[in-house]
Amino acid sequence: MISHLINTDVGNRGMLEVYLDYRKSNFDFLQNSARILLDAESVLLVTGFPVPSEGIPETDGPPGTLALYRALSQVGKSPEILTQESVKAAMMSFGKAFPLKFSDGDVSKYDAVVFVETPGRASDGNHYSMSGLKVEGETFDWVADEARLYGIPTIGIGDGGNEIGMGKIRDLIVKYVPHGEKIASVVETDELITSAVSNWGAYGLVAQLSLEKGRNLLKGWEEEFVVRILVRAGLIDGVSKKREVSVDGIPVEIHRGIVGLLESYVDWRLG
């Protein structure tokens, strides 16, 4: 149910077909990802997608990362965030709500790494947007490479095929997503969460963690407030490329509704 909700392809990107095909070989990707995090103590969360040609990071990724950070903190884990300086500055607004800790980049000290809407290099070594424009700005492929070197389990969360983790199913991205051959990331992660919006993938993971822990970790998450603060701090919608309270060109009311559905589902399951 959770995986169905987060893969509701309202943006019509081709990710529904990707998800339906992917789940044939990895039906339990949410459960597997939750177990990786529950087995970890220290978790590195990586986010930030610079939008071409502005180079300004978008509103998809940081909210989901903040929700994961909050949830992991609530269950006694020690999360840290690695992102671009502009995203870090925007996130600092939430320091009073839940004190944030940012990473110094030493991958070896973590027990797990999660990438939320983070551009992954394509087969030609470049990074691309969904429309095939070259991404300029700081990227974090090296984190996935180092995690693999150290044997640290990794989770990718993406919604278009051009993110870190999508190398795991590159063939499906090429098959179903427009410009797939060009934009598809070759960077793999141990587990991969597909979603229609990467924030939704992160919220789905929080929902799965909630079921595993018997506690609704989405309770009190204020989607519109979070996006509004990040936009005020300079982030933009990745589709419209404007500073507006929306994500991936989808009105905030839809995002708020998805969070509400996930929260209600968890409440119902937990009885």
mmCIF file of C-alpha atoms in Angstrom:
data_model
loop_
_atom_site.group_PDB
_atom_site.id
_atom_site.type_symbol
_atom_site.label_atom_id
_atom_site.label_comp_id
_atom_site.label_asym_id
_atom_site.label_seq_id
_atom_site.Cartn_x
_atom_site.Cartn_y
_atom_site.Cartn_z
ATOM 1 C CA MET A 1 0.000 0.000 0.000
ATOM 2 C CA ILE A 2 2.728 2.492 0.957
ATOM 3 C CA SER A 3 4.723 1.758 -2.186
ATOM 4 C CA HIS A 4 1.583 2.235 -4.317
ATOM 5 C CA LEU A 5 0.881 5.627 -2.741
ATOM 6 C CA ILE A 6 4.367 7.025 -3.200
ATOM 7 C CA ASN A 7 4.481 5.883 -6.840
ATOM 8 C CA THR A 8 1.242 7.626 -7.851
ATOM 9 C CA ASP A 9 2.650 9.211 -11.011
ATOM 10 C CA VAL A 10 0.706 12.482 -11.087
ATOM 11 C CA GLY A 11 3.562 14.128 -12.984
ATOM 12 C CA ASN A 12 3.337 11.504 -15.756
ATOM 13 C CA ARG A 13 7.087 10.871 -15.869
ATOM 14 C CA GLY A 14 6.908 7.180 -16.691
ATOM 15 C CA MET A 15 7.836 6.176 -13.157
ATOM 16 C CA LEU A 16 4.644 4.193 -12.592
ATOM 17 C CA GLU A 17 5.718 1.742 -15.301
ATOM 18 C CA VAL A 18 9.213 1.657 -13.810
ATOM 19 C CA TYR A 19 7.806 0.897 -10.364
ATOM 20 C CA LEU A 20 5.444 -1.845 -11.548
ATOM 21 C CA ASP A 21 8.285 -3.566 -13.389
ATOM 22 C CA TYR A 22 10.846 -3.023 -10.620
ATOM 23 C CA ARG A 23 8.655 -4.488 -7.878
ATOM 24 C CA LYS A 24 8.576 -7.818 -9.736
ATOM 25 C CA SER A 25 12.211 -8.325 -8.774
ATOM 26 C CA ASN A 26 12.307 -6.369 -5.500
ATOM 27 C CA PHE A 27 8.833 -6.354 -3.969
ATOM 28 C CA ASP A 28 10.095 -5.571 -0.450
ATOM 29 C CA PHE A 29 12.287 -2.550 -1.229
ATOM 30 C CA LEU A 30 10.670 -0.425 1.502
ATOM 31 C CA GLN A 31 10.960 -3.122 4.158
ATOM 32 C CA ASN A 32 14.554 -3.848 3.147
ATOM 33 C CA SER A 33 15.441 -0.161 3.321
ATOM 34 C CA ALA A 34 13.802 0.227 6.726
ATOM 35 C CA ARG A 35 15.790 -2.722 8.075
ATOM 36 C CA ILE A 36 19.044 -1.153 6.902
ATOM 37 C CA LEU A 37 18.248 1.966 8.908
ATOM 38 C CA LEU A 38 17.037 0.067 11.963
ATOM 39 C CA ASP A 39 20.293 -1.902 12.008
ATOM 40 C CA ALA A 40 22.334 1.321 11.842
ATOM 41 C CA GLU A 41 23.299 3.759 14.559
ATOM 42 C CA SER A 42 24.813 6.617 12.555
ATOM 43 C CA VAL A 43 23.149 7.478 9.233
ATOM 44 C CA LEU A 44 24.312 9.906 6.541
ATOM 45 C CA LEU A 45 21.499 11.598 4.604
ATOM 46 C CA VAL A 46 22.541 13.157 1.282
ATOM 47 C CA THR A 47 20.358 15.542 -0.730
ATOM 48 C CA GLY A 48 20.412 18.539 -3.050
ATOM 49 C CA PHE A 49 19.690 18.740 -6.798
ATOM 50 C CA PRO A 50 20.893 21.923 -8.575
ATOM 51 C CA VAL A 51 18.344 22.840 -11.246
ATOM 52 C CA PRO A 52 19.686 23.713 -14.728
ATOM 53 C CA SER A 53 20.383 26.324 -15.830
ATOM 54 C CA GLU A 54 19.901 28.331 -12.648
ATOM 55 C CA GLY A 55 22.051 25.996 -10.555
ATOM 56 C CA ILE A 56 19.723 26.625 -7.611
ATOM 57 C CA PRO A 57 18.705 23.504 -5.633
ATOM 58 C CA GLU A 58 15.091 22.419 -5.797
ATOM 59 C CA THR A 59 12.353 21.810 -3.246
ATOM 60 C CA ASP A 60 12.283 18.078 -3.913
ATOM 61 C CA GLY A 61 14.732 16.254 -1.652
ATOM 62 C CA PRO A 62 15.362 18.557 1.310
ATOM 63 C CA PRO A 63 11.864 18.179 2.848
ATOM 64 C CA GLY A 64 12.042 14.398 2.611
ATOM 65 C CA THR A 65 15.534 14.463 4.085
ATOM 66 C CA LEU A 66 14.332 16.580 7.004
ATOM 67 C CA ALA A 67 11.459 14.161 7.631
ATOM 68 C CA LEU A 68 13.881 11.216 7.651
ATOM 69 C CA TYR A 69 16.264 13.090 9.942
ATOM 70 C CA ARG A 70 13.418 13.817 12.350
ATOM 71 C CA ALA A 71 12.166 10.218 12.303
ATOM 72 C CA LEU A 72 15.610 8.681 12.804
ATOM 73 C CA SER A 73 16.293 11.039 15.695
ATOM 74 C CA GLN A 74 13.007 10.021 17.311
ATOM 75 C CA VAL A 75 13.986 6.345 17.298
ATOM 76 C CA GLY A 76 17.412 6.942 18.823
ATOM 77 C CA LYS A 77 19.578 7.005 15.710
ATOM 78 C CA SER A 78 22.281 9.579 14.973
ATOM 79 C CA PRO A 79 21.628 11.116 11.541
ATOM 80 C CA GLU A 80 23.723 13.766 9.798
ATOM 81 C CA ILE A 81 23.076 15.645 6.558
ATOM 82 C CA LEU A 82 25.420 16.269 3.637
ATOM 83 C CA THR A 83 24.258 18.796 1.054
ATOM 84 C CA GLN A 84 25.228 21.930 -0.853
ATOM 85 C CA GLU A 85 25.912 25.055 1.182
ATOM 86 C CA SER A 86 22.792 26.830 -0.093
ATOM 87 C CA VAL A 87 20.582 23.924 0.993
ATOM 88 C CA LYS A 88 22.374 23.730 4.327
ATOM 89 C CA ALA A 89 21.674 27.417 4.895
ATOM 90 C CA ALA A 90 17.991 26.910 4.053
ATOM 91 C CA MET A 91 17.714 23.914 6.378
ATOM 92 C CA MET A 92 19.194 25.827 9.308
ATOM 93 C CA SER A 93 15.792 27.452 9.763
ATOM 94 C CA PHE A 94 14.615 24.178 11.298
ATOM 95 C CA GLY A 95 17.364 23.975 13.893
ATOM 96 C CA LYS A 96 15.035 24.959 16.722
ATOM 97 C CA ALA A 97 12.357 22.418 15.793
ATOM 98 C CA PHE A 98 14.865 19.555 15.677
ATOM 99 C CA PRO A 99 18.565 20.387 16.088
ATOM 100 C CA LEU A 100 20.350 19.562 12.852
ATOM 101 C CA LYS A 101 23.807 18.079 12.538
ATOM 102 C CA PHE A 102 25.671 18.327 9.255
ATOM 103 C CA SER A 103 28.363 15.973 7.972
ATOM 104 C CA ASP A 104 32.049 16.714 7.604
ATOM 105 C CA GLY A 105 32.181 14.327 4.637
ATOM 106 C CA ASP A 106 33.916 11.395 6.348
ATOM 107 C CA VAL A 107 31.829 8.569 4.893
ATOM 108 C CA SER A 108 33.707 5.844 6.781
ATOM 109 C CA LYS A 109 32.121 6.742 10.137
ATOM 110 C CA TYR A 110 28.521 5.927 9.127
ATOM 111 C CA ASP A 111 26.585 2.677 9.304
ATOM 112 C CA ALA A 112 24.257 3.543 6.402
ATOM 113 C CA VAL A 113 23.851 6.211 3.720
ATOM 114 C CA VAL A 114 20.603 7.457 2.160
ATOM 115 C CA PHE A 115 20.478 9.563 -1.008
ATOM 116 C CA VAL A 116 17.291 11.605 -1.453
ATOM 117 C CA GLU A 117 16.899 13.209 -4.899
ATOM 118 C CA THR A 118 20.613 13.488 -5.564
ATOM 119 C CA PRO A 119 21.891 13.654 -9.165
ATOM 120 C CA GLY A 120 23.812 10.576 -10.257
ATOM 121 C CA ARG A 121 26.246 10.500 -13.141
ATOM 122 C CA ALA A 122 25.056 9.143 -16.462
ATOM 123 C CA SER A 123 26.973 6.779 -18.723
ATOM 124 C CA ASP A 124 28.881 9.701 -20.271
ATOM 125 C CA GLY A 125 30.002 10.978 -16.858
ATOM 126 C CA ASN A 126 27.706 13.996 -16.844
ATOM 127 C CA HIS A 127 24.644 14.671 -14.670
ATOM 128 C CA TYR A 128 21.325 15.527 -16.287
ATOM 129 C CA SER A 129 17.903 16.918 -15.492
ATOM 130 C CA MET A 130 14.778 15.038 -16.585
ATOM 131 C CA SER A 131 14.692 17.117 -19.755
ATOM 132 C CA GLY A 132 18.296 16.258 -20.601
ATOM 133 C CA LEU A 133 19.938 19.519 -19.530
ATOM 134 C CA LYS A 134 23.377 19.246 -17.977
ATOM 135 C CA VAL A 135 23.462 19.764 -14.202
ATOM 136 C CA GLU A 136 26.119 22.162 -12.956
ATOM 137 C CA GLY A 137 27.039 22.365 -9.285
ATOM 138 C CA GLU A 138 28.165 20.138 -6.450
ATOM 139 C CA THR A 139 27.252 16.464 -6.772
ATOM 140 C CA PHE A 140 27.816 13.502 -4.460
ATOM 141 C CA ASP A 141 28.595 10.406 -6.524
ATOM 142 C CA TRP A 142 31.823 10.113 -4.552
ATOM 143 C CA VAL A 143 29.817 9.368 -1.409
ATOM 144 C CA ALA A 144 28.235 6.308 -3.052
ATOM 145 C CA ASP A 145 31.656 5.226 -4.328
ATOM 146 C CA GLU A 146 33.264 5.549 -0.885
ATOM 147 C CA ALA A 147 30.370 3.811 0.854
ATOM 148 C CA ARG A 148 30.790 0.855 -1.496
ATOM 149 C CA LEU A 149 34.536 0.851 -0.794
ATOM 150 C CA TYR A 150 33.903 0.718 2.967
ATOM 151 C CA GLY A 151 31.083 -1.826 2.680
ATOM 152 C CA ILE A 152 28.492 0.596 4.055
ATOM 153 C CA PRO A 153 24.905 -0.177 2.968
ATOM 154 C CA THR A 154 23.272 2.481 0.791
ATOM 155 C CA ILE A 155 19.706 3.466 -0.103
ATOM 156 C CA GLY A 156 18.731 5.594 -3.096
ATOM 157 C CA ILE A 157 15.455 7.493 -3.385
ATOM 158 C CA GLY A 158 14.518 8.941 -6.768
ATOM 159 C CA ASP A 159 11.662 9.829 -9.081
ATOM 160 C CA GLY A 160 13.069 10.186 -12.568
ATOM 161 C CA GLY A 161 15.960 7.824 -13.185
ATOM 162 C CA ASN A 162 18.694 10.470 -13.096
ATOM 163 C CA GLU A 163 19.426 10.115 -9.381
ATOM 164 C CA ILE A 164 22.012 8.197 -7.357
ATOM 165 C CA GLY A 165 20.657 4.673 -6.941
ATOM 166 C CA MET A 166 18.873 4.421 -10.277
ATOM 167 C CA GLY A 167 21.841 2.611 -11.771
ATOM 168 C CA LYS A 168 20.326 -0.436 -10.086
ATOM 169 C CA ILE A 169 17.501 -0.385 -12.657
ATOM 170 C CA ARG A 170 19.054 1.546 -15.519
ATOM 171 C CA ASP A 171 17.493 -0.797 -18.059
ATOM 172 C CA LEU A 172 13.996 0.125 -16.833
ATOM 173 C CA ILE A 173 14.765 3.851 -16.954
ATOM 174 C CA VAL A 174 15.928 3.507 -20.552
ATOM 175 C CA LYS A 175 12.790 1.524 -21.374
ATOM 176 C CA TYR A 176 10.128 3.720 -19.772
ATOM 177 C CA VAL A 177 11.411 7.245 -19.078
ATOM 178 C CA PRO A 178 11.712 9.946 -21.777
ATOM 179 C CA HIS A 179 15.397 10.691 -22.578
ATOM 180 C CA GLY A 180 16.223 7.619 -20.471
ATOM 181 C CA GLU A 181 19.239 6.539 -22.501
ATOM 182 C CA LYS A 182 20.854 9.927 -21.952
ATOM 183 C CA ILE A 183 19.840 10.837 -18.410
ATOM 184 C CA ALA A 184 19.772 7.451 -16.648
ATOM 185 C CA SER A 185 22.201 7.272 -13.747
ATOM 186 C CA VAL A 186 24.712 4.445 -13.654
ATOM 187 C CA VAL A 187 25.346 4.916 -9.913
ATOM 188 C CA GLU A 188 23.885 2.014 -7.929
ATOM 189 C CA THR A 189 22.838 1.657 -4.300
ATOM 190 C CA ASP A 190 22.168 -1.518 -2.331
ATOM 191 C CA GLU A 191 18.474 -0.676 -2.037
ATOM 192 C CA LEU A 192 16.387 1.627 -4.193
ATOM 193 C CA ILE A 193 13.067 3.331 -3.455
ATOM 194 C CA THR A 194 11.221 4.512 -6.546
ATOM 195 C CA SER A 195 8.598 7.224 -6.183
ATOM 196 C CA ALA A 196 6.624 9.780 -8.176
ATOM 197 C CA VAL A 197 8.245 12.557 -6.120
ATOM 198 C CA SER A 198 11.417 11.861 -4.167
ATOM 199 C CA ASN A 199 10.014 13.545 -1.050
ATOM 200 C CA TRP A 200 7.196 10.992 -1.198
ATOM 201 C CA GLY A 201 9.751 8.193 -1.311
ATOM 202 C CA ALA A 202 11.325 9.545 1.877
ATOM 203 C CA TYR A 203 7.911 9.880 3.522
ATOM 204 C CA GLY A 204 7.133 6.311 2.478
ATOM 205 C CA LEU A 205 10.321 5.151 4.156
ATOM 206 C CA VAL A 206 9.326 7.051 7.314
ATOM 207 C CA ALA A 207 5.917 5.357 7.143
ATOM 208 C CA GLN A 208 7.566 1.928 6.849
ATOM 209 C CA LEU A 209 9.855 2.741 9.776
ATOM 210 C CA SER A 210 6.727 3.689 11.708
ATOM 211 C CA LEU A 211 5.193 0.266 11.106
ATOM 212 C CA GLU A 212 8.421 -1.442 12.135
ATOM 213 C CA LYS A 213 8.689 0.605 15.356
ATOM 214 C CA GLY A 214 4.971 0.668 16.218
ATOM 215 C CA ARG A 215 4.920 4.467 16.347
ATOM 216 C CA ASN A 216 3.710 6.992 13.773
ATOM 217 C CA LEU A 217 6.839 8.958 12.925
ATOM 218 C CA LEU A 218 4.984 11.113 10.388
ATOM 219 C CA LYS A 219 2.762 12.571 13.095
ATOM 220 C CA GLY A 220 3.012 16.347 13.164
ATOM 221 C CA TRP A 221 4.865 16.674 9.854
ATOM 222 C CA GLU A 222 3.772 20.014 8.333
ATOM 223 C CA GLU A 223 4.464 19.703 4.622
ATOM 224 C CA GLU A 224 3.341 23.139 3.496
ATOM 225 C CA PHE A 225 5.197 24.893 6.314
ATOM 226 C CA VAL A 226 8.442 23.075 5.511
ATOM 227 C CA VAL A 227 8.281 23.794 1.772
ATOM 228 C CA ARG A 228 7.317 27.419 2.391
ATOM 229 C CA ILE A 229 10.332 27.979 4.654
ATOM 230 C CA LEU A 230 12.729 26.380 2.161
ATOM 231 C CA VAL A 231 11.350 28.506 -0.682
ATOM 232 C CA ARG A 232 11.667 31.622 1.430
ATOM 233 C CA ALA A 233 15.317 30.654 1.952
ATOM 234 C CA GLY A 234 15.913 30.481 -1.813
ATOM 235 C CA LEU A 235 15.072 26.979 -3.080
ATOM 236 C CA ILE A 236 12.961 26.654 -6.239
ATOM 237 C CA ASP A 237 10.449 24.274 -7.786
ATOM 238 C CA GLY A 238 12.467 21.957 -10.026
ATOM 239 C CA VAL A 239 9.886 21.988 -12.825
ATOM 240 C CA SER A 240 8.633 25.567 -12.882
ATOM 241 C CA LYS A 241 12.067 26.882 -11.814
ATOM 242 C CA LYS A 242 10.318 29.490 -9.708
ATOM 243 C CA ARG A 243 10.391 30.314 -6.020
ATOM 244 C CA GLU A 244 6.889 29.069 -5.319
ATOM 245 C CA VAL A 245 5.383 26.815 -2.670
ATOM 246 C CA SER A 246 5.232 23.687 -4.815
ATOM 247 C CA VAL A 247 7.385 20.671 -5.630
ATOM 248 C CA ASP A 248 8.016 19.244 -9.108
ATOM 249 C CA GLY A 249 5.320 21.485 -10.548
ATOM 250 C CA ILE A 250 2.694 19.879 -8.300
ATOM 251 C CA PRO A 251 0.627 22.105 -5.950
ATOM 252 C CA VAL A 252 1.494 21.805 -2.273
ATOM 253 C CA GLU A 253 -2.049 20.644 -1.525
ATOM 254 C CA ILE A 254 -1.329 17.377 -3.359
ATOM 255 C CA HIS A 255 1.862 16.812 -1.380
ATOM 256 C CA ARG A 256 0.034 17.578 1.853
ATOM 257 C CA GLY A 257 -2.620 15.059 0.852
ATOM 258 C CA ILE A 258 -0.068 12.296 0.216
ATOM 259 C CA VAL A 259 1.490 12.880 3.637
ATOM 260 C CA GLY A 260 -1.994 12.784 5.183
ATOM 261 C CA LEU A 261 -2.822 9.499 3.455
ATOM 262 C CA LEU A 262 0.426 7.912 4.619
ATOM 263 C CA GLU A 263 -0.107 9.152 8.167
ATOM 264 C CA SER A 264 -3.696 7.872 8.238
ATOM 265 C CA TYR A 265 -2.641 4.509 6.815
ATOM 266 C CA VAL A 266 0.030 4.091 9.491
ATOM 267 C CA ASP A 267 -2.466 5.023 12.227
ATOM 268 C CA TRP A 268 -4.905 2.429 10.868
ATOM 269 C CA ARG A 269 -2.261 -0.276 10.645
ATOM 270 C CA LEU A 270 -1.042 0.416 14.157
ATOM 271 C CA GLY A 271 -4.603 0.343 15.453
#
